[in-house]
CSV table of C-alpha atoms in Angstrom, one decimal:
chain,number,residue,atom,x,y,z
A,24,UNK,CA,49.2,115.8,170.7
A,25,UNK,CA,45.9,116.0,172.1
A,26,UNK,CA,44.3,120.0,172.9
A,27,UNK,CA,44.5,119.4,176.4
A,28,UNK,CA,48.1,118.2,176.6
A,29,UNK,CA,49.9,121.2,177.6
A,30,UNK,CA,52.0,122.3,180.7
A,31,UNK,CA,50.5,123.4,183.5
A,32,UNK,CA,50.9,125.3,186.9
A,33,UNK,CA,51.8,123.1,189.7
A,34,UNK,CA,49.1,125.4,191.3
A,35,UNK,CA,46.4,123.0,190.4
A,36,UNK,CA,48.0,119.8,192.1
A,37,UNK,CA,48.0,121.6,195.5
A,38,UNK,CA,44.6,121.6,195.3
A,39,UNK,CA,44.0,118.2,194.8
A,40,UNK,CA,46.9,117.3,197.0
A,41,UNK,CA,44.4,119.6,199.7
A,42,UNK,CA,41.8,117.6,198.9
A,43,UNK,CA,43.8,114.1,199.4
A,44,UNK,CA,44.5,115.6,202.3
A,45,UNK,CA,40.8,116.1,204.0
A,46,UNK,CA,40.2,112.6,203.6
A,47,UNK,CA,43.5,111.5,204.8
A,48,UNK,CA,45.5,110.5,202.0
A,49,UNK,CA,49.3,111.6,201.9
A,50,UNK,CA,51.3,113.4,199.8
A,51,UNK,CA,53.5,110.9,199.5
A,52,UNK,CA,50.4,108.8,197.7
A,53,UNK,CA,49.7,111.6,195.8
A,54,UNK,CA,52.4,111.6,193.9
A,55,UNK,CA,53.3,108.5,194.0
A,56,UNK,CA,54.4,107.3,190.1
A,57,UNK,CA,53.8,110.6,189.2
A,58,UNK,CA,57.7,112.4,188.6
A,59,UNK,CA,56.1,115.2,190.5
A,60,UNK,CA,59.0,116.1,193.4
A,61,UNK,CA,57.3,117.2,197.0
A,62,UNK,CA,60.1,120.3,196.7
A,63,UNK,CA,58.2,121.5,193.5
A,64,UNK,CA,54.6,122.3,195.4
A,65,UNK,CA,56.7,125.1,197.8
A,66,UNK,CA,57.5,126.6,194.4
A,67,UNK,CA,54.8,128.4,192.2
A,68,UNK,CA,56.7,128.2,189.1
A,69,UNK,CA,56.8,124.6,189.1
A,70,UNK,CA,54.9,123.4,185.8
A,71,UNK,CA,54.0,119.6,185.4
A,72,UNK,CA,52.9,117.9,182.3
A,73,UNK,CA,49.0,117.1,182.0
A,74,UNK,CA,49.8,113.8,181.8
A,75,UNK,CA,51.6,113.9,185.1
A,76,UNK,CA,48.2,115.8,186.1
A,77,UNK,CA,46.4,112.6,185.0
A,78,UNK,CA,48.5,110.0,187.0
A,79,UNK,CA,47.7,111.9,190.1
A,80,UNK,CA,44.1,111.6,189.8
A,81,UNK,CA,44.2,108.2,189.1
A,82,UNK,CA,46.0,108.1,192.7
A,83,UNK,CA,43.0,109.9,193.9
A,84,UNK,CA,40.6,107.9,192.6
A,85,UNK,CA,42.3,104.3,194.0
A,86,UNK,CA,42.4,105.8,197.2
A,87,UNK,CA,39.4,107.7,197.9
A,88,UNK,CA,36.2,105.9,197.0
A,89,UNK,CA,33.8,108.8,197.1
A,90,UNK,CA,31.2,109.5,194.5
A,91,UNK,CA,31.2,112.8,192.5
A,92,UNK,CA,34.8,113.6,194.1
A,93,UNK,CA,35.3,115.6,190.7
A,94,UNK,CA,32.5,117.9,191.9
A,95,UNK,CA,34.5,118.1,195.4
A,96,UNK,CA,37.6,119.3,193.7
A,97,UNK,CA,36.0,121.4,191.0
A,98,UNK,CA,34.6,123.4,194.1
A,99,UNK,CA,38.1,123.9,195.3
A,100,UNK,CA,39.5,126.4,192.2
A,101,UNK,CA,38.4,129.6,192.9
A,102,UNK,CA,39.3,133.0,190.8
A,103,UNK,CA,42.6,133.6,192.8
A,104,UNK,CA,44.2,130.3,191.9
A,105,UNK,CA,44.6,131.5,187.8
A,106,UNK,CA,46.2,134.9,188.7
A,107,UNK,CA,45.9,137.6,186.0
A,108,UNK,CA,43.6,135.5,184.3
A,109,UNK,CA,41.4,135.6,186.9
A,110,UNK,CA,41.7,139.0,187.0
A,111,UNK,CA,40.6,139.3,183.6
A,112,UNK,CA,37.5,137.4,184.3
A,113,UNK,CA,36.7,139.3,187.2
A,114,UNK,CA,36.6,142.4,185.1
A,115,UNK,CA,34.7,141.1,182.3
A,116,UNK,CA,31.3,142.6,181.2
A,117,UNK,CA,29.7,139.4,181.5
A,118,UNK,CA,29.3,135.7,181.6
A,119,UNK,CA,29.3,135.9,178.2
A,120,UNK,CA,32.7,137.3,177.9
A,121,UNK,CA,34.1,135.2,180.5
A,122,UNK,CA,33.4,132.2,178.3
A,123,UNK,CA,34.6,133.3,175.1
A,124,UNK,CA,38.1,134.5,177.5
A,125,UNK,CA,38.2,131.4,179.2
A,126,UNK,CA,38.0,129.2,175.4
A,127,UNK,CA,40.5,131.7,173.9
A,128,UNK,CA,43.3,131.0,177.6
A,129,UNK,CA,42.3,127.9,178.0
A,130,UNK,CA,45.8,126.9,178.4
A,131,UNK,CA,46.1,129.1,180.9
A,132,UNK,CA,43.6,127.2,183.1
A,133,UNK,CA,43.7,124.2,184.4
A,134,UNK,CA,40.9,122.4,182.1
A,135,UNK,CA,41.2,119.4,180.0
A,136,UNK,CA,37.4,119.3,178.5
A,137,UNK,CA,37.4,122.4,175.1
A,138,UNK,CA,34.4,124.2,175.6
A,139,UNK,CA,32.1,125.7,172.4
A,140,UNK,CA,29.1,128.4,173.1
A,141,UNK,CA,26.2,128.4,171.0
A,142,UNK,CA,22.8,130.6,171.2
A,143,UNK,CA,19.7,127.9,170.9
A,144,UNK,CA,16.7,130.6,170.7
A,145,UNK,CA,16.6,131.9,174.0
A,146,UNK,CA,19.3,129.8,175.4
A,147,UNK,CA,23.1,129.5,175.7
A,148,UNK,CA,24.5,125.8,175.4
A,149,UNK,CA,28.0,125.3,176.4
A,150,UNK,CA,29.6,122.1,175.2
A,151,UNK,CA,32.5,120.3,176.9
A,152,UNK,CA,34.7,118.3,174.7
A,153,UNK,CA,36.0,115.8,176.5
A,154,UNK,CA,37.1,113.1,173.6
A,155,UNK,CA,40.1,112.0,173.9
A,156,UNK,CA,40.5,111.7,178.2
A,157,UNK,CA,41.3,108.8,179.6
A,158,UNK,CA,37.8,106.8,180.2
A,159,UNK,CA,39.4,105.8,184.1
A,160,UNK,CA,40.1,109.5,184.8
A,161,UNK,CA,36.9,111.1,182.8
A,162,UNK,CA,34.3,111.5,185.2
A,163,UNK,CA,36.9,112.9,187.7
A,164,UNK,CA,37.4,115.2,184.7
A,165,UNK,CA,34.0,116.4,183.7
A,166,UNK,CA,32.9,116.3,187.2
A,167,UNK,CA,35.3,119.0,188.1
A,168,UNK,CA,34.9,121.1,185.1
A,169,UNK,CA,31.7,121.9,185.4
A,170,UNK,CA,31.7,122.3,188.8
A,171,UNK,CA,34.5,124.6,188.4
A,172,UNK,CA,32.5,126.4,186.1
A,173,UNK,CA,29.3,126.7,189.3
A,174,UNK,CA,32.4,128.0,191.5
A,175,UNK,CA,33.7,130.8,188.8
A,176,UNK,CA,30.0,132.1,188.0
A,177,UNK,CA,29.2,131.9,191.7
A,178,UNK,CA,31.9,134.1,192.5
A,179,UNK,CA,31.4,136.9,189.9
A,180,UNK,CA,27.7,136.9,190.0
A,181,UNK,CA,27.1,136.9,193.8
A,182,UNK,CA,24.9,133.8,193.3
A,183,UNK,CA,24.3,130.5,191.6
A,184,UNK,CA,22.7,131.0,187.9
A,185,UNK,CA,19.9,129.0,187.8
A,186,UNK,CA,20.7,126.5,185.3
A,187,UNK,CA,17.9,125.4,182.6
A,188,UNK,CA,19.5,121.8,181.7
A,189,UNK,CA,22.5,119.9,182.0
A,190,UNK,CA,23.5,116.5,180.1
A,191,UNK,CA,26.4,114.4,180.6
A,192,UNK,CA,28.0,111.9,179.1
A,193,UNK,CA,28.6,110.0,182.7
A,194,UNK,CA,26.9,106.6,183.5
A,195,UNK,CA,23.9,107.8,186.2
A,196,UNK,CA,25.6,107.2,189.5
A,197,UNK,CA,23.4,105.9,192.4
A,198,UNK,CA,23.3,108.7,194.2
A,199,UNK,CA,22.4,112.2,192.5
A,200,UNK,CA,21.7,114.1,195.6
A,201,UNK,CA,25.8,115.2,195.5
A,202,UNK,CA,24.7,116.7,191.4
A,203,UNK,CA,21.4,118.3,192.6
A,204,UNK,CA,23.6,120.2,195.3
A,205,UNK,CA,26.0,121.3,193.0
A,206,UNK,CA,23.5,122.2,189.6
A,207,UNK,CA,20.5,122.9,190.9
A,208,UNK,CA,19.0,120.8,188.7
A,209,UNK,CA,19.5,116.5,188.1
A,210,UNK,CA,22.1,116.6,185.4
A,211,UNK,CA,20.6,114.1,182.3
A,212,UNK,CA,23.2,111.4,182.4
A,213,UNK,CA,24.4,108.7,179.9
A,214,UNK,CA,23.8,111.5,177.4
A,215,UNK,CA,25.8,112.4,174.0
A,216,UNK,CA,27.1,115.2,175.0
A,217,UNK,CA,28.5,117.2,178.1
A,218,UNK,CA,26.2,120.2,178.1
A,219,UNK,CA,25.2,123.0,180.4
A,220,UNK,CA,22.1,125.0,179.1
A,221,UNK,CA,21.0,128.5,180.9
A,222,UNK,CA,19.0,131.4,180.0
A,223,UNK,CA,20.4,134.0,177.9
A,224,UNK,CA,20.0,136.7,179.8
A,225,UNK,CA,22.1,135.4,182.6
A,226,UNK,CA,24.6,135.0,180.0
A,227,UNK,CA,24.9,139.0,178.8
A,228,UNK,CA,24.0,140.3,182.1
A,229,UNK,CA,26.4,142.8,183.4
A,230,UNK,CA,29.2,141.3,185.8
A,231,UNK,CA,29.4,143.8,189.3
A,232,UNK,CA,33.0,144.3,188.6
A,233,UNK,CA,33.2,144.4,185.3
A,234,UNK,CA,36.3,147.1,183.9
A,235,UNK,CA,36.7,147.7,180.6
A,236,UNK,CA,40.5,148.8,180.9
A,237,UNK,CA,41.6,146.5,183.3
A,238,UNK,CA,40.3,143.7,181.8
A,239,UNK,CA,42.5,145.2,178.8
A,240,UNK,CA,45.3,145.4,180.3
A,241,UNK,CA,45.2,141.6,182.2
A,242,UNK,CA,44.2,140.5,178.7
A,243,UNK,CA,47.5,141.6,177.2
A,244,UNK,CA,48.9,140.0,180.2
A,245,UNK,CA,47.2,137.1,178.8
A,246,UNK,CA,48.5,137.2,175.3
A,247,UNK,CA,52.2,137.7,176.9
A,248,UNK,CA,51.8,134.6,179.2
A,249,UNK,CA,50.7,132.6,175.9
A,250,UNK,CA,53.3,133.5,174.0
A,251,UNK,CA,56.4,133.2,176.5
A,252,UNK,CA,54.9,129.8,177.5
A,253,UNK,CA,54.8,128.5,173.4
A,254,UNK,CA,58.6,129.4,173.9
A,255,UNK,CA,59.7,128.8,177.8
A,256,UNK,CA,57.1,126.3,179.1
A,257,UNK,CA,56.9,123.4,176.7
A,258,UNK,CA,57.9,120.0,177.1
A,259,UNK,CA,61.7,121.0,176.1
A,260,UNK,CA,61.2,123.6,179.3
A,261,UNK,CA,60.5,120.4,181.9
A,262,UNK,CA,63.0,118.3,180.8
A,263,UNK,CA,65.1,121.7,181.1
A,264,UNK,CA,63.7,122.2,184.3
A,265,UNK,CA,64.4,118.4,185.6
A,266,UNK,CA,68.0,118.5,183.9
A,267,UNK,CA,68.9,121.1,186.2
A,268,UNK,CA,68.2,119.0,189.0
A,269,UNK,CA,69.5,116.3,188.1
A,270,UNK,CA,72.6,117.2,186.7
A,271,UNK,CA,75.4,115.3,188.3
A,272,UNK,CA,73.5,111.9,187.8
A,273,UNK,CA,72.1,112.7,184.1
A,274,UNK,CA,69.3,110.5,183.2
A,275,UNK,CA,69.1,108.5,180.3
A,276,UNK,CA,66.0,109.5,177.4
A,277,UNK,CA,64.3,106.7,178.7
A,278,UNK,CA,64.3,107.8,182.4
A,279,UNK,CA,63.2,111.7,181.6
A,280,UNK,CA,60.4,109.7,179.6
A,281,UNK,CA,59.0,107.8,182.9
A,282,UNK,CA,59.7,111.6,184.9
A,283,UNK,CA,57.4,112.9,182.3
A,284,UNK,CA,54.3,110.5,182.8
A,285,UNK,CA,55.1,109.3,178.9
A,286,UNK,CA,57.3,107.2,176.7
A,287,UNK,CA,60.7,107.6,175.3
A,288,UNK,CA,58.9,107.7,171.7
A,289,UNK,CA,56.4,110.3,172.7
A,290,UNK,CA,58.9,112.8,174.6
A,291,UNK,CA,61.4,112.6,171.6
A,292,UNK,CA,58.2,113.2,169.1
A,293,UNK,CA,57.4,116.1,171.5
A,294,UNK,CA,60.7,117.6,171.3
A,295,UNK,CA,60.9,117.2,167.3
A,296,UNK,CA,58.3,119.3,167.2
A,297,UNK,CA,59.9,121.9,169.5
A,298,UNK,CA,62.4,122.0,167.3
A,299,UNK,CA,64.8,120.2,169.6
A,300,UNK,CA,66.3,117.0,170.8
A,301,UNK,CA,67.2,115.5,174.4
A,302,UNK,CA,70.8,115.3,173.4
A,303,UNK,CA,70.6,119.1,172.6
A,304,UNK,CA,68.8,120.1,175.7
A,305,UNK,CA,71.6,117.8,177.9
A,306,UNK,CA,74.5,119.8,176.2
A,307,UNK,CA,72.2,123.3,176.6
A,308,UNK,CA,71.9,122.4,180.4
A,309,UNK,CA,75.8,121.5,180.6
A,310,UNK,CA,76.8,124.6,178.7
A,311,UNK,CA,75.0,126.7,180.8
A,312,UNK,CA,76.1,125.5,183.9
A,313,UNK,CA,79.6,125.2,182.8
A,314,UNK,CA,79.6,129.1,182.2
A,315,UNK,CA,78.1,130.1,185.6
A,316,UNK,CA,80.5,127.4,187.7
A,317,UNK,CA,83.7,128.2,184.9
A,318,UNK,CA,83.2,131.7,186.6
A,319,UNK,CA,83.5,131.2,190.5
A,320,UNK,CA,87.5,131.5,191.3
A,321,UNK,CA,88.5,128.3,193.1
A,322,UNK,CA,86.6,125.9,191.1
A,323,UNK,CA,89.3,123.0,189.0
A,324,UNK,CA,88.3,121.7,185.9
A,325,UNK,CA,87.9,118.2,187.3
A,326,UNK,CA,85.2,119.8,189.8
A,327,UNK,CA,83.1,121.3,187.1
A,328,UNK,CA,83.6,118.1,185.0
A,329,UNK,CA,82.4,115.7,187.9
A,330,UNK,CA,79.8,118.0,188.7
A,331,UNK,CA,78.6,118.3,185.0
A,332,UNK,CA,78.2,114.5,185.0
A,333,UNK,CA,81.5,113.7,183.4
A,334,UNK,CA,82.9,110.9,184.4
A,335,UNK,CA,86.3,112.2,182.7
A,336,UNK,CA,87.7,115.5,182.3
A,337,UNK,CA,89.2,114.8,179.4
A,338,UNK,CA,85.3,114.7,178.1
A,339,UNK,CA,84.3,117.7,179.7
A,340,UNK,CA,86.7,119.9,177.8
A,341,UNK,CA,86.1,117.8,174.7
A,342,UNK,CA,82.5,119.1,174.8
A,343,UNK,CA,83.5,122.8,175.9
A,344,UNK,CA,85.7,122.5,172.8
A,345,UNK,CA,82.7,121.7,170.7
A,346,UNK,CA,80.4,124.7,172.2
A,347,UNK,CA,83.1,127.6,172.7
A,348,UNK,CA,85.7,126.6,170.1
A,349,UNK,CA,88.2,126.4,172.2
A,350,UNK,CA,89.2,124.2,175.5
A,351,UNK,CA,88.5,126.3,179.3
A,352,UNK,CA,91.4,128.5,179.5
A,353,UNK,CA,92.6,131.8,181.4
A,354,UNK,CA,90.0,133.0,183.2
A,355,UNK,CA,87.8,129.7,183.2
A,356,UNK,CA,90.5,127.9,184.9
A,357,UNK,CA,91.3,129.4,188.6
């Protein structure tokens, strides 16, 4: 599992899906081979695998045959769309700190490149990782990370830091004028490493809204998000999540695979490491849903059963045998 491969708000698609948009491409496109439902972007819970993520660009990128789109996009995500992370950011002391937050949350973001900060002398270097993208998808990728990093400081300074230097590991494109606007400076391309270098001071300069306690208290908001998601928003979560959709025509392993952007072998080496199985999480869903419809007066049996997927009844009670101990009785059965 690679660092960036974790779920991830469907907040982030509605961007680029808003950015499809101004040049015309529809949703439909968008998501096209992706698994993403259109139902799920009206829902701000919605997560969606990075991989699913990945597949949308790609549609992106066929369709719309601009240079430095990344740098479009990355100009799109401003401190509202990461919610009490932002927050956090916004009350930091300084740039600084906002770094060394954004490194620690990073899967809270949106962000595929790991980032490292290092003083050089009088300097700050920050490093973008970005081994082990996808080499049709990676300028997209950096493109949009470091201009997402322009946007943030833009927005909590006031005004663009001046930046000393920036290298990337992108072939030179033919036109630069799209960087320049962006940087401030012509990024050094078809270098060995993604890096943006500034001045120091920039870096430990007091932020305008910077609040020790609430940057407290949305950092513990933080830490909670990180740990429910390491228990509700893995990979076992969106095949929970897609389950419950799709209970009454239950797809096969192979089928949740292809939902999930990846293949049969990785989503069961996923779930292994979850500590689960897709057998366990189809009986979990079933169980669940077998409670909450067991308790409506009015409902049969055979109703439940069909909706559960069953194609017998006789199955159906089989399994409610094997999770209660004992068939659907008395008050299950109006």
């Amino acid at each position: 599992m690679t660092d960036w491969d974790y779920p991830r708000s469907i907040m982030g698609i509605k961007l680029l899906i808003d950015l499809a948009s101004s040049h015309d491409m529809s949703v439909t496109d968008c998501l096209a081979e992706t698994g993403i439902e259109p139902d799920w972007l009206s829902n701000p819970q919605s997560v969606i695998t990075a991989h699913q993520e990945i597949r949308l660009i790609r549609n992106l990128i066929r369709s719309i045959p601009v240079e430095a789109l990344g740098l479009d996009a990355g100009e799109r995500y401003h401190l509202t769309i990461y919610g009490v992370f932002g927050f956090a950011l916004t009350s930091s002391p300084s740039l600084r700190n906002v770094i060394e937050l954004s490194i620690r949350y990073m899967d809270l973001t949106y962000a595929f490149c790991r980032m490292r900060l290092e003083d050089v002398g009088d300097c700050v270097r920050l490093q973008l990782d970005d081994q082990g993208i996808p080499e049709d998808v990676r300028r997209f990728i950096v493109e949009r990370h470091t201009a997402v990093l322009m946007t943030l400081q833009h927005e909590l300074l006031g005004r663009r830091m001046p930046l000393k230097r920036i290298t990337l590991r992108l072939p030179e494109p033919q036109d630069v004028s799209r960087y320049l606007e962006t940087f401030g400076v012509i990024p050094e391309f078809g270098a060995d490493a993604n890096l943006l270098e500034m001045d120091a001071l920039w870096m430990d300069a007091p932020l305008p809204q910077a609040n020790p306690h609430t940057q407290e208290i949305c950092e513990a908001q933080c830490r909670e998000l990180l740990s429910k998601r390491s228990i509700h928003e893995g990979v076992a979560a969106l095949v929970r999540e897609r389950l419950l959709h799709k209970v009454m025509t239950l797809p096969d392993m192979e089928e949740m695979a292809t939902d999930l952007a990846m293949t049969s072998r990785t989503l069961r080496r996923k779930l292994t490491i979850e500590g689960t199985s897709y057998r366990e999480l189809v009986d979990e869903v079933r169980e669940a849903l077998a409670d909450e419809l067991l308790a409506i007066r009015g409902m049969r049996v055979g109703d439940i059963a069909m909706r559960l997927g069953y194609a017998e009844t006789s199955s159906f009670i089989h399994a409610f045998k094997r999770w209660k101990g004992r068939p659907p009785r008395g008050k299950d059965i109006a």
